[in-house]
Amino acid sequence: MPIRLPALDHEAFVYAAQLQPAGLRTNGVLIDITHCGIYNSDLHNARNDWGHTIYPVVPGYEIVGTVRAVGNEAGLHKVGDRVAIGCMVDACMHCDHCEAGLEQCCMTGTDNGKDRQDGSITFGGYSDQIVCREDFVPKGEKATPVVYEGRSRNQFGLVTFEWLVEGSQK
């Protein structure tokens, strides 16, 4: 079972825990996470500053990793591909927004969203694995963290956690 870093309530700090991830869907990919962004919105979400957090919450989006498994109807990725995920893991793909290419208006977020199929809470990138609909997973060599303007970013423009770790070791 993957290790995740959840907050249990608005006063709790994150800690290592084992929480069950969503199962791999026919159109999905299971990703081993190597890097994850850290943003002020992650802290607001963990502390329930916006009043809609569901606990336990595992924050984190702008994720980079490697495909571990693919669903039997997924054809965009293969095991071993280097990939990235932004802030969404799913959308219905048939409403007016989705048909107009505006899936972000219908999205299920990476963290603290409601899974469209089983109603469970989605867990974000402060984990070692994540499951995502293949349509929201860009791939390629560019899904690699690089230093850009003093911060570590991958070439999709995703801020990663790596620069914090590197900075703490100097």
PDB file of C-alpha atoms in Angstrom:
ATOM      1  CA  MET A   1       0.000   0.000   0.000  1.00  0.00           C
ATOM      2  CA  PRO A   2       1.454   3.426  -0.903  1.00  0.00           C
ATOM      3  CA  ILE A   3       2.893   5.725   1.728  1.00  0.00           C
ATOM      4  CA  ARG A   4       1.065   9.058   1.827  1.00  0.00           C
ATOM      5  CA  LEU A   5       1.508  12.258   3.827  1.00  0.00           C
ATOM      6  CA  PRO A   6      -1.995  13.188   5.048  1.00  0.00           C
ATOM      7  CA  ALA A   7      -3.244  15.809   7.456  1.00  0.00           C
ATOM      8  CA  LEU A   8      -5.991  14.417   9.701  1.00  0.00           C
ATOM      9  CA  ASP A   9      -7.539  17.732  10.744  1.00  0.00           C
ATOM     10  CA  HIS A  10      -6.967  21.478  10.411  1.00  0.00           C
ATOM     11  CA  GLU A  11      -4.495  21.552  13.325  1.00  0.00           C
ATOM     12  CA  ALA A  12      -2.522  18.443  12.392  1.00  0.00           C
ATOM     13  CA  PHE A  13       0.782  18.384  10.604  1.00  0.00           C
ATOM     14  CA  VAL A  14       1.327  15.828   7.873  1.00  0.00           C
ATOM     15  CA  TYR A  15       2.808  12.451   8.785  1.00  0.00           C
ATOM     16  CA  ALA A  16       3.582   9.219   6.967  1.00  0.00           C
ATOM     17  CA  ALA A  17       0.616   6.864   6.715  1.00  0.00           C
ATOM     18  CA  GLN A  18      -0.648   4.056   4.531  1.00  0.00           C
ATOM     19  CA  LEU A  19      -3.934   4.948   2.841  1.00  0.00           C
ATOM     20  CA  GLN A  20      -5.614   2.901   0.116  1.00  0.00           C
ATOM     21  CA  PRO A  21      -5.306   4.534  -3.324  1.00  0.00           C
ATOM     22  CA  ALA A  22      -7.981   4.468  -5.993  1.00  0.00           C
ATOM     23  CA  GLY A  23      -7.907   1.315  -8.061  1.00  0.00           C
ATOM     24  CA  LEU A  24      -6.489   1.317 -11.575  1.00  0.00           C
ATOM     25  CA  ARG A  25      -9.309   1.952 -14.056  1.00  0.00           C
ATOM     26  CA  THR A  26      -9.493   0.660 -17.619  1.00  0.00           C
ATOM     27  CA  ASN A  27      -8.597   4.140 -18.964  1.00  0.00           C
ATOM     28  CA  GLY A  28      -6.090   4.986 -16.251  1.00  0.00           C
ATOM     29  CA  VAL A  29      -2.429   4.885 -15.370  1.00  0.00           C
ATOM     30  CA  LEU A  30      -0.737   4.106 -12.067  1.00  0.00           C
ATOM     31  CA  ILE A  31       2.265   6.374 -11.541  1.00  0.00           C
ATOM     32  CA  ASP A  32       5.213   6.059  -9.170  1.00  0.00           C
ATOM     33  CA  ILE A  33       5.792   9.651  -8.017  1.00  0.00           C
ATOM     34  CA  THR A  34       9.330  11.025  -8.078  1.00  0.00           C
ATOM     35  CA  HIS A  35       8.587  14.759  -7.649  1.00  0.00           C
ATOM     36  CA  CYS A  36       5.664  16.882  -6.488  1.00  0.00           C
ATOM     37  CA  GLY A  37       5.064  20.614  -6.336  1.00  0.00           C
ATOM     38  CA  ILE A  38       4.399  22.452  -3.106  1.00  0.00           C
ATOM     39  CA  TYR A  39       2.153  25.504  -3.086  1.00  0.00           C
ATOM     40  CA  ASN A  40       0.431  27.771  -0.597  1.00  0.00           C
ATOM     41  CA  SER A  41      -2.872  26.231  -1.715  1.00  0.00           C
ATOM     42  CA  ASP A  42      -1.659  22.896  -0.310  1.00  0.00           C
ATOM     43  CA  LEU A  43      -1.303  24.507   3.107  1.00  0.00           C
ATOM     44  CA  HIS A  44      -4.688  26.253   2.817  1.00  0.00           C
ATOM     45  CA  ASN A  45      -6.278  22.932   1.888  1.00  0.00           C
ATOM     46  CA  ALA A  46      -4.581  21.025   4.736  1.00  0.00           C
ATOM     47  CA  ARG A  47      -5.672  23.691   7.255  1.00  0.00           C
ATOM     48  CA  ASN A  48      -9.195  23.935   5.821  1.00  0.00           C
ATOM     49  CA  ASP A  49      -8.779  27.679   5.287  1.00  0.00           C
ATOM     50  CA  TRP A  50     -11.392  27.583   2.510  1.00  0.00           C
ATOM     51  CA  GLY A  51     -13.905  25.532   4.524  1.00  0.00           C
ATOM     52  CA  HIS A  52     -14.307  22.547   2.182  1.00  0.00           C
ATOM     53  CA  THR A  53     -11.474  20.154   3.086  1.00  0.00           C
ATOM     54  CA  ILE A  54     -12.378  16.508   3.631  1.00  0.00           C
ATOM     55  CA  TYR A  55     -10.002  14.673   5.999  1.00  0.00           C
ATOM     56  CA  PRO A  56      -7.744  12.857   5.724  1.00  0.00           C
ATOM     57  CA  VAL A  57      -6.356  15.124   3.001  1.00  0.00           C
ATOM     58  CA  VAL A  58      -3.202  14.313   1.017  1.00  0.00           C
ATOM     59  CA  PRO A  59      -2.225  17.548  -0.768  1.00  0.00           C
ATOM     60  CA  GLY A  60       0.025  17.935  -3.772  1.00  0.00           C
ATOM     61  CA  TYR A  61      -0.288  18.547  -7.481  1.00  0.00           C
ATOM     62  CA  GLU A  62       2.105  19.269 -10.357  1.00  0.00           C
ATOM     63  CA  ILE A  63       3.485  15.739 -10.179  1.00  0.00           C
ATOM     64  CA  VAL A  64       6.280  14.000 -12.088  1.00  0.00           C
ATOM     65  CA  GLY A  65       6.803  10.247 -12.119  1.00  0.00           C
ATOM     66  CA  THR A  66       7.063   6.973 -14.010  1.00  0.00           C
ATOM     67  CA  VAL A  67       4.213   4.789 -15.235  1.00  0.00           C
ATOM     68  CA  ARG A  68       4.014   1.555 -13.219  1.00  0.00           C
ATOM     69  CA  ALA A  69       0.839   0.113 -14.790  1.00  0.00           C
ATOM     70  CA  VAL A  70      -1.791   0.970 -17.412  1.00  0.00           C
ATOM     71  CA  GLY A  71      -5.452   0.051 -17.669  1.00  0.00           C
ATOM     72  CA  ASN A  72      -6.470  -2.441 -20.357  1.00  0.00           C
ATOM     73  CA  GLU A  73      -8.144   0.294 -22.481  1.00  0.00           C
ATOM     74  CA  ALA A  74      -5.371   2.869 -22.004  1.00  0.00           C
ATOM     75  CA  GLY A  75      -3.202   3.316 -25.080  1.00  0.00           C
ATOM     76  CA  LEU A  76      -1.375   6.630 -24.617  1.00  0.00           C
ATOM     77  CA  HIS A  77       1.241   5.366 -22.164  1.00  0.00           C
ATOM     78  CA  LYS A  78       3.307   2.293 -21.451  1.00  0.00           C
ATOM     79  CA  VAL A  79       5.061   1.015 -18.340  1.00  0.00           C
ATOM     80  CA  GLY A  80       8.283   2.962 -17.794  1.00  0.00           C
ATOM     81  CA  ASP A  81       7.140   6.216 -19.498  1.00  0.00           C
ATOM     82  CA  ARG A  82       8.217   9.425 -17.769  1.00  0.00           C
ATOM     83  CA  VAL A  83       5.015  11.448 -17.206  1.00  0.00           C
ATOM     84  CA  ALA A  84       3.522  14.438 -15.401  1.00  0.00           C
ATOM     85  CA  ILE A  85       0.158  15.376 -13.888  1.00  0.00           C
ATOM     86  CA  GLY A  86      -1.100  18.916 -13.325  1.00  0.00           C
ATOM     87  CA  CYS A  87      -4.007  19.559 -10.977  1.00  0.00           C
ATOM     88  CA  MET A  88      -6.649  17.214 -12.401  1.00  0.00           C
ATOM     89  CA  VAL A  89      -7.030  13.449 -12.539  1.00  0.00           C
ATOM     90  CA  ASP A  90     -10.416  13.066 -14.251  1.00  0.00           C
ATOM     91  CA  ALA A  91     -13.367  14.765 -15.975  1.00  0.00           C
ATOM     92  CA  CYS A  92     -16.631  13.361 -17.354  1.00  0.00           C
ATOM     93  CA  MET A  93     -15.522  13.943 -20.990  1.00  0.00           C
ATOM     94  CA  HIS A  94     -19.125  14.291 -22.270  1.00  0.00           C
ATOM     95  CA  CYS A  95     -20.629  17.492 -20.805  1.00  0.00           C
ATOM     96  CA  ASP A  96     -20.693  20.791 -22.738  1.00  0.00           C
ATOM     97  CA  HIS A  97     -17.469  21.951 -21.047  1.00  0.00           C
ATOM     98  CA  CYS A  98     -15.574  18.764 -21.871  1.00  0.00           C
ATOM     99  CA  GLU A  99     -16.830  18.639 -25.444  1.00  0.00           C
ATOM    100  CA  ALA A 100     -15.620  22.243 -25.874  1.00  0.00           C
ATOM    101  CA  GLY A 101     -12.140  21.275 -24.626  1.00  0.00           C
ATOM    102  CA  LEU A 102     -12.679  22.954 -21.249  1.00  0.00           C
ATOM    103  CA  GLU A 103     -12.233  19.900 -19.039  1.00  0.00           C
ATOM    104  CA  GLN A 104     -10.862  22.110 -16.256  1.00  0.00           C
ATOM    105  CA  CYS A 105     -14.447  23.354 -15.713  1.00  0.00           C
ATOM    106  CA  CYS A 106     -15.568  19.769 -15.032  1.00  0.00           C
ATOM    107  CA  MET A 107     -12.462  18.382 -13.396  1.00  0.00           C
ATOM    108  CA  THR A 108     -11.831  16.091 -10.489  1.00  0.00           C
ATOM    109  CA  GLY A 109      -8.796  17.511  -8.697  1.00  0.00           C
ATOM    110  CA  THR A 110      -5.693  15.579  -7.784  1.00  0.00           C
ATOM    111  CA  ASP A 111      -6.283  16.128  -4.088  1.00  0.00           C
ATOM    112  CA  ASN A 112      -9.448  16.304  -2.018  1.00  0.00           C
ATOM    113  CA  GLY A 113     -11.740  15.808  -4.996  1.00  0.00           C
ATOM    114  CA  LYS A 114     -14.576  13.309  -5.210  1.00  0.00           C
ATOM    115  CA  ASP A 115     -13.860  10.299  -7.409  1.00  0.00           C
ATOM    116  CA  ARG A 116     -16.434  10.129 -10.206  1.00  0.00           C
ATOM    117  CA  GLN A 117     -16.817   6.358 -10.095  1.00  0.00           C
ATOM    118  CA  ASP A 118     -16.731   5.293  -6.463  1.00  0.00           C
ATOM    119  CA  GLY A 119     -17.147   8.573  -4.552  1.00  0.00           C
ATOM    120  CA  SER A 120     -13.903   8.180  -2.602  1.00  0.00           C
ATOM    121  CA  ILE A 121     -11.633  11.153  -1.844  1.00  0.00           C
ATOM    122  CA  THR A 122      -8.785  11.712  -4.288  1.00  0.00           C
ATOM    123  CA  PHE A 123      -5.285  11.851  -2.792  1.00  0.00           C
ATOM    124  CA  GLY A 124      -2.589  14.177  -4.138  1.00  0.00           C
ATOM    125  CA  GLY A 125       1.101  13.940  -4.850  1.00  0.00           C
ATOM    126  CA  TYR A 126       2.532  13.871  -1.321  1.00  0.00           C
ATOM    127  CA  SER A 127       2.588  10.151  -1.812  1.00  0.00           C
ATOM    128  CA  ASP A 128       4.611   7.548  -3.621  1.00  0.00           C
ATOM    129  CA  GLN A 129       1.858   6.645  -6.137  1.00  0.00           C
ATOM    130  CA  ILE A 130      -1.174   8.169  -7.851  1.00  0.00           C
ATOM    131  CA  VAL A 131      -3.833   6.917 -10.275  1.00  0.00           C
ATOM    132  CA  CYS A 132      -5.009   9.221 -13.074  1.00  0.00           C
ATOM    133  CA  ARG A 133      -7.123   9.108 -16.246  1.00  0.00           C
ATOM    134  CA  GLU A 134      -4.616   8.787 -19.100  1.00  0.00           C
ATOM    135  CA  ASP A 135      -5.965  11.874 -20.909  1.00  0.00           C
ATOM    136  CA  PHE A 136      -4.567  14.123 -18.164  1.00  0.00           C
ATOM    137  CA  VAL A 137      -1.068  12.647 -18.140  1.00  0.00           C
ATOM    138  CA  PRO A 138       1.435  14.340 -20.501  1.00  0.00           C
ATOM    139  CA  LYS A 139       4.470  12.235 -21.267  1.00  0.00           C
ATOM    140  CA  GLY A 140       7.915  12.652 -22.663  1.00  0.00           C
ATOM    141  CA  GLU A 141      11.470  13.455 -21.743  1.00  0.00           C
ATOM    142  CA  LYS A 142      10.297  16.951 -20.792  1.00  0.00           C
ATOM    143  CA  ALA A 143       8.631  15.505 -17.685  1.00  0.00           C
ATOM    144  CA  THR A 144      11.933  15.893 -15.859  1.00  0.00           C
ATOM    145  CA  PRO A 145      12.752  18.467 -13.183  1.00  0.00           C
ATOM    146  CA  VAL A 146      15.228  21.143 -14.289  1.00  0.00           C
ATOM    147  CA  VAL A 147      16.440  24.359 -12.666  1.00  0.00           C
ATOM    148  CA  TYR A 148      14.651  27.360 -14.150  1.00  0.00           C
ATOM    149  CA  GLU A 149      14.930  30.941 -12.855  1.00  0.00           C
ATOM    150  CA  GLY A 150      16.285  29.858  -9.490  1.00  0.00           C
ATOM    151  CA  ARG A 151      13.621  27.235  -8.891  1.00  0.00           C
ATOM    152  CA  SER A 152      13.378  23.627  -9.887  1.00  0.00           C
ATOM    153  CA  ARG A 153      10.688  23.234 -12.524  1.00  0.00           C
ATOM    154  CA  ASN A 154      10.072  20.548 -15.034  1.00  0.00           C
ATOM    155  CA  GLN A 155       9.757  21.648 -18.605  1.00  0.00           C
ATOM    156  CA  PHE A 156       5.945  21.537 -18.434  1.00  0.00           C
ATOM    157  CA  GLY A 157       6.284  24.445 -15.992  1.00  0.00           C
ATOM    158  CA  LEU A 158       5.446  22.335 -12.956  1.00  0.00           C
ATOM    159  CA  VAL A 159       7.149  23.447  -9.758  1.00  0.00           C
ATOM    160  CA  THR A 160       8.607  20.466  -7.949  1.00  0.00           C
ATOM    161  CA  PHE A 161       9.501  19.671  -4.378  1.00  0.00           C
ATOM    162  CA  GLU A 162      13.105  18.915  -5.382  1.00  0.00           C
ATOM    163  CA  TRP A 163      14.376  22.486  -4.938  1.00  0.00           C
ATOM    164  CA  LEU A 164      13.323  22.463  -1.288  1.00  0.00           C
ATOM    165  CA  VAL A 165      15.192  19.223  -0.688  1.00  0.00           C
ATOM    166  CA  GLU A 166      18.279  20.436  -2.553  1.00  0.00           C
ATOM    167  CA  GLY A 167      18.235  23.725  -0.616  1.00  0.00           C
ATOM    168  CA  SER A 168      18.027  21.933   2.731  1.00  0.00           C
ATOM    169  CA  GLN A 169      21.152  19.892   1.930  1.00  0.00           C
ATOM    170  CA  LYS A 170      23.404  22.913   1.258  1.00  0.00           C
TER     171      LYS A 170
END
